[in-house]
N, CA and C atoms as an extended XYZ file, in Angstrom:
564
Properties=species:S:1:pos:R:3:atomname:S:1:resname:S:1:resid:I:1 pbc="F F F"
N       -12.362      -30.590       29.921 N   UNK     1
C       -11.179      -30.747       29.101 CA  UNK     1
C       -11.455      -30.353       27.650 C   UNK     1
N       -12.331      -30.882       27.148 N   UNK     2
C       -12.889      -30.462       25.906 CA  UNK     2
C       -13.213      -29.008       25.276 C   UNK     2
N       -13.484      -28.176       26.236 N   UNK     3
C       -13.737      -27.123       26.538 CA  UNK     3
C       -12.510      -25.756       26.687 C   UNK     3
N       -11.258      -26.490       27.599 N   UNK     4
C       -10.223      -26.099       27.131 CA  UNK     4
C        -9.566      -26.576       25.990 C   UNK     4
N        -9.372      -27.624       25.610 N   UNK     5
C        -9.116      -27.758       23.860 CA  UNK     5
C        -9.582      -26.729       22.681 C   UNK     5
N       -11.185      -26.389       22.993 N   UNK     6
C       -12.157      -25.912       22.398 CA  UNK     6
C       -11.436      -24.441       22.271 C   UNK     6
N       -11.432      -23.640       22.985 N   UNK     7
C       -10.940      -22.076       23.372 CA  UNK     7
C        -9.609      -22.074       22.909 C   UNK     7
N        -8.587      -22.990       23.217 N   UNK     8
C        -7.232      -23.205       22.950 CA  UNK     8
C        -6.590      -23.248       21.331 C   UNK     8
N        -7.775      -23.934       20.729 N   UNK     9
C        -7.898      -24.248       19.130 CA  UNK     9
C        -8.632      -22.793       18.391 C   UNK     9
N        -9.358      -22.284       19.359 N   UNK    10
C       -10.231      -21.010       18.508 CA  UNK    10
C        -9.016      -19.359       18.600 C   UNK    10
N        -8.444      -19.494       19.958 N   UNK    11
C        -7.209      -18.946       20.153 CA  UNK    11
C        -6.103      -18.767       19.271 C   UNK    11
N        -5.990      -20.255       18.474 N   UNK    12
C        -5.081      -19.950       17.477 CA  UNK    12
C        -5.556      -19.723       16.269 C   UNK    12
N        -6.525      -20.171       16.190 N   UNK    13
C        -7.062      -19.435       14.813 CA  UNK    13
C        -6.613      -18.416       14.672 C   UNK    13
N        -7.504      -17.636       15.943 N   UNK    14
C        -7.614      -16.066       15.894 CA  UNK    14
C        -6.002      -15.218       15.378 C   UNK    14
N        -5.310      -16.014       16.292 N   UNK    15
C        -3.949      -15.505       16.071 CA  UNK    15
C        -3.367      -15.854       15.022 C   UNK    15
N        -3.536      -16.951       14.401 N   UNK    16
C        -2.579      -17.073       12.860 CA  UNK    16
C        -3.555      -16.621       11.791 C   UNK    16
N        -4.916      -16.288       11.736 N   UNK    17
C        -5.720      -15.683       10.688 CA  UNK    17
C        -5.658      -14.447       10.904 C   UNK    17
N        -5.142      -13.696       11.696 N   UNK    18
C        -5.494      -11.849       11.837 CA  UNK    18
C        -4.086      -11.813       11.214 C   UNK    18
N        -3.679      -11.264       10.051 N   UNK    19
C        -2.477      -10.657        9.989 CA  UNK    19
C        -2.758       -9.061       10.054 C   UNK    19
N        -1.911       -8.296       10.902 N   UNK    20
C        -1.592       -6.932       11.371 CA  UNK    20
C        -0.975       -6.356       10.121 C   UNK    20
N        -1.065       -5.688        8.845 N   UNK    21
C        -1.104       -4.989        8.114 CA  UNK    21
C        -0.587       -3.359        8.544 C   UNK    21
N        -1.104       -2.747        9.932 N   UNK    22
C        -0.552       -1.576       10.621 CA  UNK    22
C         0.776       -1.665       11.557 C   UNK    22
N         1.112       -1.563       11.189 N   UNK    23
C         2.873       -1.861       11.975 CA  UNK    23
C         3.838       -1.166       10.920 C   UNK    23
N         4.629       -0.528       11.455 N   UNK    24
C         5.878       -0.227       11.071 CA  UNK    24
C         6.812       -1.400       10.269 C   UNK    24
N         7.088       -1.091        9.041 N   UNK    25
C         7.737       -1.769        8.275 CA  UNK    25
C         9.450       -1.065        8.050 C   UNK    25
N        10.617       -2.045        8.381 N   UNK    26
C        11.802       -1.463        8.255 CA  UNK    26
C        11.852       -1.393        7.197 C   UNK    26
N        12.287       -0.009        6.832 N   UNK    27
C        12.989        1.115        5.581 CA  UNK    27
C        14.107        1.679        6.175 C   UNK    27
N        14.968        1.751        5.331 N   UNK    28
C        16.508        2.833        5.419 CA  UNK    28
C        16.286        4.338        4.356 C   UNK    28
N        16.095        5.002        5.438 N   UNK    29
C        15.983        6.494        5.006 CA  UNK    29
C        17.340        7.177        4.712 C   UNK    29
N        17.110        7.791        3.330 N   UNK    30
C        18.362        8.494        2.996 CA  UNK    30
C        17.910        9.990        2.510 C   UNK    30
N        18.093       10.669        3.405 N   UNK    31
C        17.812       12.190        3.135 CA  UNK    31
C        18.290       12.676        2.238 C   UNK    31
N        17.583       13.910        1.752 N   UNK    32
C        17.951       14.332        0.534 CA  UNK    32
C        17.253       16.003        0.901 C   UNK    32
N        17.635       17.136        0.103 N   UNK    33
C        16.969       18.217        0.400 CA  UNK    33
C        15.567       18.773        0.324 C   UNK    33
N        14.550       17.894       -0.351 N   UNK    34
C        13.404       18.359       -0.490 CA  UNK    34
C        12.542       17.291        0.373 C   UNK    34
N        12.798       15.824       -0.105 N   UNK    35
C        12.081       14.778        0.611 CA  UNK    35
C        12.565       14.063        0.628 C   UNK    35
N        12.086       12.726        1.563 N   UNK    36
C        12.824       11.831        1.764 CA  UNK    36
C        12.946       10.334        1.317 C   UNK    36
N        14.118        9.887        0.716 N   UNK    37
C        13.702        8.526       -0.063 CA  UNK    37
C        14.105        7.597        1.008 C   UNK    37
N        13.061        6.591        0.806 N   UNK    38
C        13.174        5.237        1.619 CA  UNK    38
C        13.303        4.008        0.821 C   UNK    38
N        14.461        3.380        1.415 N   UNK    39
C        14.687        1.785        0.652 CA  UNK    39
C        13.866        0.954        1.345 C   UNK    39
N        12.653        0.449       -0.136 N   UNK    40
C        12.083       -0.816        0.626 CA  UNK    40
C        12.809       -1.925        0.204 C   UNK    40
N        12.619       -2.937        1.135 N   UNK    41
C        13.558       -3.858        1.031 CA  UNK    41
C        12.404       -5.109        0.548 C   UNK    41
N        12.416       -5.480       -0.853 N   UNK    42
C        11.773       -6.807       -1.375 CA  UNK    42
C        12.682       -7.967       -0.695 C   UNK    42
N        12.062       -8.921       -1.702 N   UNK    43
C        12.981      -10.228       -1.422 CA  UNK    43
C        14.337      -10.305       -1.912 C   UNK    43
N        14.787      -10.038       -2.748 N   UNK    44
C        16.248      -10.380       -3.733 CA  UNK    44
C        16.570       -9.026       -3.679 C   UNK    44
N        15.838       -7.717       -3.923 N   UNK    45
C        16.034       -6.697       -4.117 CA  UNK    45
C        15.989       -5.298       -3.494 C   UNK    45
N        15.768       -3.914       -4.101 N   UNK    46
C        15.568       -3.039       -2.978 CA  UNK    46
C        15.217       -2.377       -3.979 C   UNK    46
N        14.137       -1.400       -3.515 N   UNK    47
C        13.567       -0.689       -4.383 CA  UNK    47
C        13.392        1.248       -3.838 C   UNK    47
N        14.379        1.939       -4.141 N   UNK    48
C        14.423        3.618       -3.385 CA  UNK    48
C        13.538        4.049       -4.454 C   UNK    48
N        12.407        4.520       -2.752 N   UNK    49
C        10.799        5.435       -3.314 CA  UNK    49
C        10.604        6.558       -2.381 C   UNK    49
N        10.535        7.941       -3.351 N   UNK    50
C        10.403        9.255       -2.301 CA  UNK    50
C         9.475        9.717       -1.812 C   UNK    50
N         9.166       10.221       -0.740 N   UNK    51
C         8.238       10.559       -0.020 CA  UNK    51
C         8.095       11.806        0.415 C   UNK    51
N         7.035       12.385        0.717 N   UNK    52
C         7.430       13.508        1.292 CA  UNK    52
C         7.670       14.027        2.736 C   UNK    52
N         8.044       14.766        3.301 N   UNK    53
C         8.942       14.539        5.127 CA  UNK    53
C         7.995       14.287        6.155 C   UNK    53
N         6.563       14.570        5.665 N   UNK    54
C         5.600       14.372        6.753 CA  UNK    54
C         4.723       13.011        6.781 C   UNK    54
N         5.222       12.109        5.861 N   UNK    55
C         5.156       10.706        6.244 CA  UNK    55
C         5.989       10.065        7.192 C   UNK    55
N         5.218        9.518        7.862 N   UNK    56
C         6.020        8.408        9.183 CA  UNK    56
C         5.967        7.140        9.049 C   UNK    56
N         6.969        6.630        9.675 N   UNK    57
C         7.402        5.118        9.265 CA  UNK    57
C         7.473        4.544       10.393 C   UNK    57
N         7.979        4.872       11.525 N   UNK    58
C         8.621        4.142       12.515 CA  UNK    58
C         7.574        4.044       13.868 C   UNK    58
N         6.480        4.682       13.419 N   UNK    59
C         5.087        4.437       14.606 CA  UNK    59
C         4.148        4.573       14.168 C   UNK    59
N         3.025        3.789       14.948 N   UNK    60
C         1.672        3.886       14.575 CA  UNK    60
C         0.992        4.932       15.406 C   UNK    60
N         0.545        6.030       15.265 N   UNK    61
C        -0.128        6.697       15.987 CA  UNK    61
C        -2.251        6.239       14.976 C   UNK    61
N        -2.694        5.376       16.034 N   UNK    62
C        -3.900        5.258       15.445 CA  UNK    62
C        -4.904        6.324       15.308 C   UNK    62
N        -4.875        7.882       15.554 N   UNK    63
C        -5.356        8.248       15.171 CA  UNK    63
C        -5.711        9.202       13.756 C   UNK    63
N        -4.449        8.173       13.271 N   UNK    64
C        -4.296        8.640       11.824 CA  UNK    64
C        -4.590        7.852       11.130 C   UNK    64
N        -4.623        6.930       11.408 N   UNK    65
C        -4.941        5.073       10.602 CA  UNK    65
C        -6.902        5.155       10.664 C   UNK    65
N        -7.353        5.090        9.586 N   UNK    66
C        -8.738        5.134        9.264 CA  UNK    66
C        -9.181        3.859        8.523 C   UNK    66
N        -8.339        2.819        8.834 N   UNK    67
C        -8.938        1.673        8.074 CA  UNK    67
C        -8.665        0.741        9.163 C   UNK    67
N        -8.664       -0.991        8.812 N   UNK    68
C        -8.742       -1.833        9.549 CA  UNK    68
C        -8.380       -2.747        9.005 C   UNK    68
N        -7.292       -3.635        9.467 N   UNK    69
C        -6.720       -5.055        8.975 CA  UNK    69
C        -7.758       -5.673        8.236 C   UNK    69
N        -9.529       -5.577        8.527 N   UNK    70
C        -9.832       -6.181        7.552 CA  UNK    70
C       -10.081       -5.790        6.305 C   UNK    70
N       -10.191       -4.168        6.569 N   UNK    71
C       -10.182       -3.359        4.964 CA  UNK    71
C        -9.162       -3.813        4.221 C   UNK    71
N        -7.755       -3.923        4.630 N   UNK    72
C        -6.657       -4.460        3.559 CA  UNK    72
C        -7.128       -5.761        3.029 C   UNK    72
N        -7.492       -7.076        3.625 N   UNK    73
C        -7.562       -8.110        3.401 CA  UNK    73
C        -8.834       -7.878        2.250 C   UNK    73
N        -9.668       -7.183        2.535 N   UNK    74
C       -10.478       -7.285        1.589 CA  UNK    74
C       -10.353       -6.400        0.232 C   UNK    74
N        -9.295       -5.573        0.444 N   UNK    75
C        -8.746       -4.612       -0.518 CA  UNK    75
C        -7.357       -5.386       -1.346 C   UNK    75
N        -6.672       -6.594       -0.625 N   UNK    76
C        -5.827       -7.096       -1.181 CA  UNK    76
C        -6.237       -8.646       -2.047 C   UNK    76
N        -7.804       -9.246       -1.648 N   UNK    77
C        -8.512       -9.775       -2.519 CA  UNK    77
C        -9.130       -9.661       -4.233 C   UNK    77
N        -9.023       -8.332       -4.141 N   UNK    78
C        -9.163       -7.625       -5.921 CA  UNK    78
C        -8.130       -8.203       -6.417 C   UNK    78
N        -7.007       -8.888       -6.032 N   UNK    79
C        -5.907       -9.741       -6.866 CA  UNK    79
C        -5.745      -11.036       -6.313 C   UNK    79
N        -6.086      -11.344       -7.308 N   UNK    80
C        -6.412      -13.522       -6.561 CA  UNK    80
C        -5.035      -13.597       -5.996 C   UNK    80
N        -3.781      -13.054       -6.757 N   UNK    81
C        -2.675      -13.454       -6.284 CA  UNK    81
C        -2.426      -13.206       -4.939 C   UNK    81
N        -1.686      -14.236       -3.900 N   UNK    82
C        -1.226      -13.651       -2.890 CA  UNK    82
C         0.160      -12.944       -2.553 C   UNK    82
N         0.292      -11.599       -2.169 N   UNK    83
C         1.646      -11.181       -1.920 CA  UNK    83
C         2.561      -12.033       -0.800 C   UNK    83
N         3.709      -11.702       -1.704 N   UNK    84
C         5.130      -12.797       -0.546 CA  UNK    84
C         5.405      -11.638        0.109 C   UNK    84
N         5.039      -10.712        0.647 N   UNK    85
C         5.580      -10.099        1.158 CA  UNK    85
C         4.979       -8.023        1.723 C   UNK    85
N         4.854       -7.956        2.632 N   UNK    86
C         4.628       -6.582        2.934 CA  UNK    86
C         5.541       -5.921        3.144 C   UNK    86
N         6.210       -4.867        2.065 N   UNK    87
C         7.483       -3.594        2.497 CA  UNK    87
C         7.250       -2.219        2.925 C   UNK    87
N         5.808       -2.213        2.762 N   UNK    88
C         5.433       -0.608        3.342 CA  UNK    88
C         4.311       -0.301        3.895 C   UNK    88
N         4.416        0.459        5.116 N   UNK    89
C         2.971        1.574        5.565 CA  UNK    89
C         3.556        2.552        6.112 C   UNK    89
N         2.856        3.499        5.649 N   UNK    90
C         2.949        4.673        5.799 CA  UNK    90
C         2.276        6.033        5.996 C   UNK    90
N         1.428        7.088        6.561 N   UNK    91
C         0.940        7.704        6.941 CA  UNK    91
C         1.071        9.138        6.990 C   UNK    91
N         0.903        9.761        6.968 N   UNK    92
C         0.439       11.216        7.090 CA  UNK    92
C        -0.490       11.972        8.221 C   UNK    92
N         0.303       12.465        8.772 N   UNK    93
C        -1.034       13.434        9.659 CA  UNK    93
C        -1.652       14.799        9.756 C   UNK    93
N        -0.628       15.332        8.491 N   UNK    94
C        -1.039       16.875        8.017 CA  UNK    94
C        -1.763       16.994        7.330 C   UNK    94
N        -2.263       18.011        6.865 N   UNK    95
C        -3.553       18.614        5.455 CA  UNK    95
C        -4.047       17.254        4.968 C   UNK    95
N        -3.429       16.738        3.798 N   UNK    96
C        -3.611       16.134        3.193 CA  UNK    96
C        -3.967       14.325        3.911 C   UNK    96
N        -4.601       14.140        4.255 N   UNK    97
C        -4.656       12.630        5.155 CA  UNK    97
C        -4.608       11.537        3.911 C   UNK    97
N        -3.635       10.797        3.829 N   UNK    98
C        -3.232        9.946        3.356 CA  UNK    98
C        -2.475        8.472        3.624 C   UNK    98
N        -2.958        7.154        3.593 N   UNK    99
C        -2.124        6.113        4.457 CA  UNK    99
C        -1.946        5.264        3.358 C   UNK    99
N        -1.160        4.815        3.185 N   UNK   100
C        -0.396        3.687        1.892 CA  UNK   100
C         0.687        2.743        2.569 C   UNK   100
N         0.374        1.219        1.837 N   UNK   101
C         0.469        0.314        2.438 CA  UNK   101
C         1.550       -0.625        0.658 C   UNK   101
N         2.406       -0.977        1.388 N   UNK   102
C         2.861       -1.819        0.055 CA  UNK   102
C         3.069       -3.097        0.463 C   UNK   102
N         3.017       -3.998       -1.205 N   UNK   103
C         3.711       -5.284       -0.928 CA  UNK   103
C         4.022       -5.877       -2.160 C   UNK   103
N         4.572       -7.203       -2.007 N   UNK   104
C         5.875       -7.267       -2.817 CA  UNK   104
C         5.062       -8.755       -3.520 C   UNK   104
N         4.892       -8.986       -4.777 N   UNK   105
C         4.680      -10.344       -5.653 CA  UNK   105
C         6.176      -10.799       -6.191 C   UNK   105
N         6.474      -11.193       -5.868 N   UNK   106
C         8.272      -11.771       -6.336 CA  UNK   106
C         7.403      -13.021       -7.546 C   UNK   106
N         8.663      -12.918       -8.576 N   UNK   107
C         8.333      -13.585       -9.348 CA  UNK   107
C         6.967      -13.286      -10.845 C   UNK   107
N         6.383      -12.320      -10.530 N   UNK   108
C         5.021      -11.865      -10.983 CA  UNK   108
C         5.374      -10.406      -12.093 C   UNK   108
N         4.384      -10.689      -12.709 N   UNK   109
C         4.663       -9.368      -14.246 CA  UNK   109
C         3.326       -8.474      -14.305 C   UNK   109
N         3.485       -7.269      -14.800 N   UNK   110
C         2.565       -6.624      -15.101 CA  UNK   110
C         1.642       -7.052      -15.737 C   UNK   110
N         1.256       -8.220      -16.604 N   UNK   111
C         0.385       -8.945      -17.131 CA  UNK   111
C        -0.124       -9.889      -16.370 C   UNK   111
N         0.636      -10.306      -15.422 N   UNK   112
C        -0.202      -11.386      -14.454 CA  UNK   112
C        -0.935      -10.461      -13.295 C   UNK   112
N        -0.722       -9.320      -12.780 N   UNK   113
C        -1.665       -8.483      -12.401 CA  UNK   113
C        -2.830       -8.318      -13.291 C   UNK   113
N        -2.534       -7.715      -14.596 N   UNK   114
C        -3.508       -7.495      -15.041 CA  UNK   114
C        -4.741       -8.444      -15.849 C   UNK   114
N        -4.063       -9.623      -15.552 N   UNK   115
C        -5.125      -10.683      -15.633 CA  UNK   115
C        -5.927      -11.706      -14.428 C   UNK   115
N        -5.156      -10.630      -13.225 N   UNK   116
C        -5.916      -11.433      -12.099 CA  UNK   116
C        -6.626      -10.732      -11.166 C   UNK   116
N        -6.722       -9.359      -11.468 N   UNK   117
C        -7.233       -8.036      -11.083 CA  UNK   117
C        -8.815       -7.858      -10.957 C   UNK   117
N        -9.520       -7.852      -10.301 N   UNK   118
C       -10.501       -7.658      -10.163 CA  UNK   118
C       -11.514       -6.676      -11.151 C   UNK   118
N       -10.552       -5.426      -11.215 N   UNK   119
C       -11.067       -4.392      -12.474 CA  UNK   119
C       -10.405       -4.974      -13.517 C   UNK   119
N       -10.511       -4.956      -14.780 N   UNK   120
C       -10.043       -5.315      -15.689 CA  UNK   120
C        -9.203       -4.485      -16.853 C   UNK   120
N        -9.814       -2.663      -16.810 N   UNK   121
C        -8.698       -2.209      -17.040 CA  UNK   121
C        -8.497       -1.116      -16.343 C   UNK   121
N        -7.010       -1.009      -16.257 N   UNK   122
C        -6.400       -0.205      -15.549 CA  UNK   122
C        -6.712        1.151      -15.906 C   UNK   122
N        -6.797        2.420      -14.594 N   UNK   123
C        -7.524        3.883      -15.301 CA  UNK   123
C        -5.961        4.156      -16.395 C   UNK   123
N        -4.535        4.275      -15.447 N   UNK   124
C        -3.752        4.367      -16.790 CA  UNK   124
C        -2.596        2.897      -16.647 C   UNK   124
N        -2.147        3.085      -17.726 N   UNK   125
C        -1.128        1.803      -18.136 CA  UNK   125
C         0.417        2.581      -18.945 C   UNK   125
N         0.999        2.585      -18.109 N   UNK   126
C         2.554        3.073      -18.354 CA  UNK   126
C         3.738        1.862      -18.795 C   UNK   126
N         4.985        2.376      -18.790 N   UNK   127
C         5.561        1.589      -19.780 CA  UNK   127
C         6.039        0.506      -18.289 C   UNK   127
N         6.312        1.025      -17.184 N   UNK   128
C         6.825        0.027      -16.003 CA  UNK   128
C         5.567        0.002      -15.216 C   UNK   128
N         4.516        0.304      -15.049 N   UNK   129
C         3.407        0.519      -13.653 CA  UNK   129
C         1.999        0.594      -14.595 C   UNK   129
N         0.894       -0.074      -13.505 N   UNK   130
C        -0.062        0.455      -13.816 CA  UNK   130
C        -0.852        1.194      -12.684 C   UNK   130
N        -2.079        1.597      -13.311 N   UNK   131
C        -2.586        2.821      -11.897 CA  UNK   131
C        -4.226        2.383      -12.019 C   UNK   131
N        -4.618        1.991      -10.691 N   UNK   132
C        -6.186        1.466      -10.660 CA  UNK   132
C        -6.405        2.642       -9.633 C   UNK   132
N        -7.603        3.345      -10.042 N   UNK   133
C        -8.586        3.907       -8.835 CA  UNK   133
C       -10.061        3.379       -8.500 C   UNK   133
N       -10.072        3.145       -7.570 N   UNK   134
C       -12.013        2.883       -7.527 CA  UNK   134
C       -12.293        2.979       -6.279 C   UNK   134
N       -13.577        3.178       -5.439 N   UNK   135
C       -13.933        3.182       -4.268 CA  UNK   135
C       -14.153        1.694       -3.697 C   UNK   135
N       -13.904        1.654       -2.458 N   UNK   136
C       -14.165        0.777       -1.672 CA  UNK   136
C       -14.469        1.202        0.108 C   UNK   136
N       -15.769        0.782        0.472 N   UNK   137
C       -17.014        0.463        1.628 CA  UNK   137
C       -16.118        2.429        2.137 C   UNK   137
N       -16.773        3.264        1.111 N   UNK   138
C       -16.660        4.672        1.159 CA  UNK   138
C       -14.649        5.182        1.526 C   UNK   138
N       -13.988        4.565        0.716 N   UNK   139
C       -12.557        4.966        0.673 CA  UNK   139
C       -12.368        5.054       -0.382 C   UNK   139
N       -11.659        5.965       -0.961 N   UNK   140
C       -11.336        6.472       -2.323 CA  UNK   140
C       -10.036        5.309       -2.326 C   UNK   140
N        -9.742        4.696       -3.057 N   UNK   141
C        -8.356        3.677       -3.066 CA  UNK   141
C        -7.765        3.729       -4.728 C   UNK   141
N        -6.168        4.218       -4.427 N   UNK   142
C        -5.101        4.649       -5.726 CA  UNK   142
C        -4.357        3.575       -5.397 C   UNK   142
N        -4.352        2.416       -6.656 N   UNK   143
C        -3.274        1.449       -6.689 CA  UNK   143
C        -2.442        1.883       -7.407 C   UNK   143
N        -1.177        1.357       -7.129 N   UNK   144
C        -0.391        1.785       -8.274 CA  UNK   144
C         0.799        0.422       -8.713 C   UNK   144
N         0.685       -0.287       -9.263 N   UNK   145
C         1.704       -1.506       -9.482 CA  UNK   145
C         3.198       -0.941      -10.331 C   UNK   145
N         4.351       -1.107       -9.547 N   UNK   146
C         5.468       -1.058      -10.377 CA  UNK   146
C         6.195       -2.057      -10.541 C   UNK   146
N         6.694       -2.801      -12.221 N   UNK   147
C         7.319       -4.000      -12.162 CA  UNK   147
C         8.928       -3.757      -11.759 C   UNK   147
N         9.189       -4.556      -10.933 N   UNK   148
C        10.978       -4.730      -10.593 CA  UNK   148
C        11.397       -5.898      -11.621 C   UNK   148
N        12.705       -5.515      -11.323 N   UNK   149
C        13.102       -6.562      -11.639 CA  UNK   149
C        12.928       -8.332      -11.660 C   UNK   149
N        12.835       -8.421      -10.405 N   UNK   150
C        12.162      -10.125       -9.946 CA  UNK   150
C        10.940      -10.167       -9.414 C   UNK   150
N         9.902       -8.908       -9.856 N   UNK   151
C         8.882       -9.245       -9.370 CA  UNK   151
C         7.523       -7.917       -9.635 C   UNK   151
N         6.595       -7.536       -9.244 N   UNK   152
C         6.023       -6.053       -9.035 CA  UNK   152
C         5.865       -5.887       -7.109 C   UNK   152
N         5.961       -4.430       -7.195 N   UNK   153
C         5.457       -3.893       -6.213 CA  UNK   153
C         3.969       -3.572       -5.866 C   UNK   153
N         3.600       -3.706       -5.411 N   UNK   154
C         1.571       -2.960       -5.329 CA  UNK   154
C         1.727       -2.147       -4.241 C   UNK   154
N         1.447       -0.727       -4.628 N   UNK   155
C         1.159        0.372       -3.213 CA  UNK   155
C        -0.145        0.696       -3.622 C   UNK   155
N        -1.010        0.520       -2.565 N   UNK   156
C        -2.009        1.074       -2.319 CA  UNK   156
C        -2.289        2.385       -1.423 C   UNK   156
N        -2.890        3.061       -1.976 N   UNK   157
C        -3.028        4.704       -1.126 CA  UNK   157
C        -4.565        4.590       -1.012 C   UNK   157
N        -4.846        5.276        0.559 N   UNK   158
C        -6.407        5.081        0.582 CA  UNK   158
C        -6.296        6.304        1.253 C   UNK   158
N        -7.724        6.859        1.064 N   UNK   159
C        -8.092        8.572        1.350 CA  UNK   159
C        -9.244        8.238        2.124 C   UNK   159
N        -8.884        9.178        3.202 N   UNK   160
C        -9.863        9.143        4.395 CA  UNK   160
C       -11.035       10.364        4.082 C   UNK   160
N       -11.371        9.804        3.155 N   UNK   161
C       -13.030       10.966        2.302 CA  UNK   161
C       -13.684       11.678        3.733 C   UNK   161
N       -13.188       11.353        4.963 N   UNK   162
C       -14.374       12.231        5.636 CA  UNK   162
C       -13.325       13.797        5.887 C   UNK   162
N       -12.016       13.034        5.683 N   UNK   163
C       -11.248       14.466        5.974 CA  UNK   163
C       -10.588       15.295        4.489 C   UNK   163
N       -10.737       14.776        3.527 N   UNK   164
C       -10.434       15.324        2.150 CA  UNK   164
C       -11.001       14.598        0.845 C   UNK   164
N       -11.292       15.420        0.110 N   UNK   165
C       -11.939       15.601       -1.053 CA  UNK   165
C       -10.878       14.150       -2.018 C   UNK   165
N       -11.825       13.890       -2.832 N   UNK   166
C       -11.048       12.948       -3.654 CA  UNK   166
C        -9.989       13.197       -4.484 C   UNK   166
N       -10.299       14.523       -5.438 N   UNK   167
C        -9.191       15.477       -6.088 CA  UNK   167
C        -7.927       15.951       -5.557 C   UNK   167
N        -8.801       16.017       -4.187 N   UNK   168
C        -6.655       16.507       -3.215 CA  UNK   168
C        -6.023       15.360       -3.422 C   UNK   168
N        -6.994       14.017       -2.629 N   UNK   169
C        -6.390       12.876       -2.993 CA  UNK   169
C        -5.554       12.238       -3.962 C   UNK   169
N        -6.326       12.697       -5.071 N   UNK   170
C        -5.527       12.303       -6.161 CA  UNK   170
C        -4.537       13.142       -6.774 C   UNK   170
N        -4.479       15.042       -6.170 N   UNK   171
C        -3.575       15.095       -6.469 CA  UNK   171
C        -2.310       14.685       -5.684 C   UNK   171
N        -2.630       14.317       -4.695 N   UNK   172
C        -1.206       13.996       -3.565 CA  UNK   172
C        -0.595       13.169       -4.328 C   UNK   172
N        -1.686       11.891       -4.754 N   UNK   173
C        -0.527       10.594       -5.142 CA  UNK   173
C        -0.171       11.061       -7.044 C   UNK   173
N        -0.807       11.904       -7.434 N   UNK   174
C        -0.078       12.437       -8.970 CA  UNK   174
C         1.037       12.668       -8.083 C   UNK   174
N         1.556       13.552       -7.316 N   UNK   175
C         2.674       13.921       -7.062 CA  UNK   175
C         3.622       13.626       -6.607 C   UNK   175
N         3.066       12.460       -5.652 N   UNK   176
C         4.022       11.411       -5.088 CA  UNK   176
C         4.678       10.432       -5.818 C   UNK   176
N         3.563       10.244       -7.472 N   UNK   177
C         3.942        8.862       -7.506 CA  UNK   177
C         4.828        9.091       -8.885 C   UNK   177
N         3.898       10.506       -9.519 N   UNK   178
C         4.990       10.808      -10.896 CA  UNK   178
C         5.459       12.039      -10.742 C   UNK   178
N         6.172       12.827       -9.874 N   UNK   179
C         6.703       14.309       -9.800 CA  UNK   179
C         7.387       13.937       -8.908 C   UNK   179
N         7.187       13.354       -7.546 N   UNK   180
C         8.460       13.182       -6.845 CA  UNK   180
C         9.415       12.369       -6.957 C   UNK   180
N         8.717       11.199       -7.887 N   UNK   181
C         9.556       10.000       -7.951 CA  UNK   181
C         9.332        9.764       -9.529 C   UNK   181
N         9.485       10.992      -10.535 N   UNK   182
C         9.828       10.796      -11.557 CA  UNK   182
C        10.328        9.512      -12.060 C   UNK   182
N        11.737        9.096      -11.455 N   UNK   183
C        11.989        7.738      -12.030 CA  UNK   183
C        11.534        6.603      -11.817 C   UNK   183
N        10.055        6.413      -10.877 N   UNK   184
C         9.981        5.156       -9.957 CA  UNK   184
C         8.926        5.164      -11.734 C   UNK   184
N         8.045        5.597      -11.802 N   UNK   185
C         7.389        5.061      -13.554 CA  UNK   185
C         6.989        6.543      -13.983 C   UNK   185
N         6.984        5.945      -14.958 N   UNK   186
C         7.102        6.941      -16.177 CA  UNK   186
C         6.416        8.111      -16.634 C   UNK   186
N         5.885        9.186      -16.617 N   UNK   187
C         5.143        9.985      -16.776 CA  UNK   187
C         4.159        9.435      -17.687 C   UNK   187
N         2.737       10.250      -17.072 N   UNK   188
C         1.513        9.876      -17.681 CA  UNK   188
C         1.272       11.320      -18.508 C   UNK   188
């Protein structure tokens, strides 16, 4: 009896401590002629961020996914704070290999990131967002924090270094994050 108690109790651990980070997150796609913007949906709010057409939303094909529920957890530890919320993953399976993952601090300011941040200063600091790069257990990783209204966003972009150079990397998310989505923050 003890024994089934024993397995029964380690069972749920397992299951309420693994949170799944790779899953499809609902977005409402609204096409447009070059790329495509998706509404993430925060808590109170909604936040339209463009993408370009060869990101996917609505499946996981794992052989595009190069990280592991525990890479996020340990990639979402660089901020003591905990997020209320996950609004995005997203992926790529062309040229450029790229997977970015968002989530939502309701209530929280660009200063309370940047005082609970693991790096201490940000590579740049804009008038709505800031932008952290640094490596982690051999992944090139581009944060990028944008404040909303009731809260910030955190997208993280991580580069699968065995299939592209860090520079493509970084130029993808220059382009994603200030050329395609000019208005999401502000030019650097």
């Amino acid at each position: 009896m003890k024994t089934i108690s024993y397995l029964f109790s380690i069972t749920l651990l397992i299951t309420f401590s693994c949170t799944n980070y790779i899953k499809p997150i609902h977005t409402e796609a609204v096409p447009n002629p070059e790329n495509i913007t998706r509404k993430l949906f925060l808590q109170n709010e909604t936040l339209d961020v463009n993408f370009y057409g060869d990101y996917i939303f609505n499946k996981v094909e794992k052989e595009f996914i190069f990280f592991t529920n525990k890479d996020v957890d340990n990639i979402l530890n660089n901020l003591k704070q905990k997020p209320s919320s996950q609004v995005l993953f997203t992926y790529t399976k062309i040229s450029i290999y790229n997977n970015m993952l968002g989530f939502y601090y309701a209530g929280k300011t660009l200063a309370d990131i940047k005082n609970n941040f693991s790096i201490k200063t940000p590579e740049k600091e804009i008038q709505n967002g800031l932008l952290y790069g640094y490596e982690y257990n051999g992944y090139y990783i581009i944060e990028v924090y944008r404040q909303t209204e009731k809260g910030v966003v955190r997208f993280i972009s991580i580069n699968n270094s065995a299939k592209q150079t860090v520079e493509k990397f970084r130029l993808e998310n220059t382009k994603l994050f200030f050329e395609v989505n000019s208005g999401l923050l502000s030019q650097y």
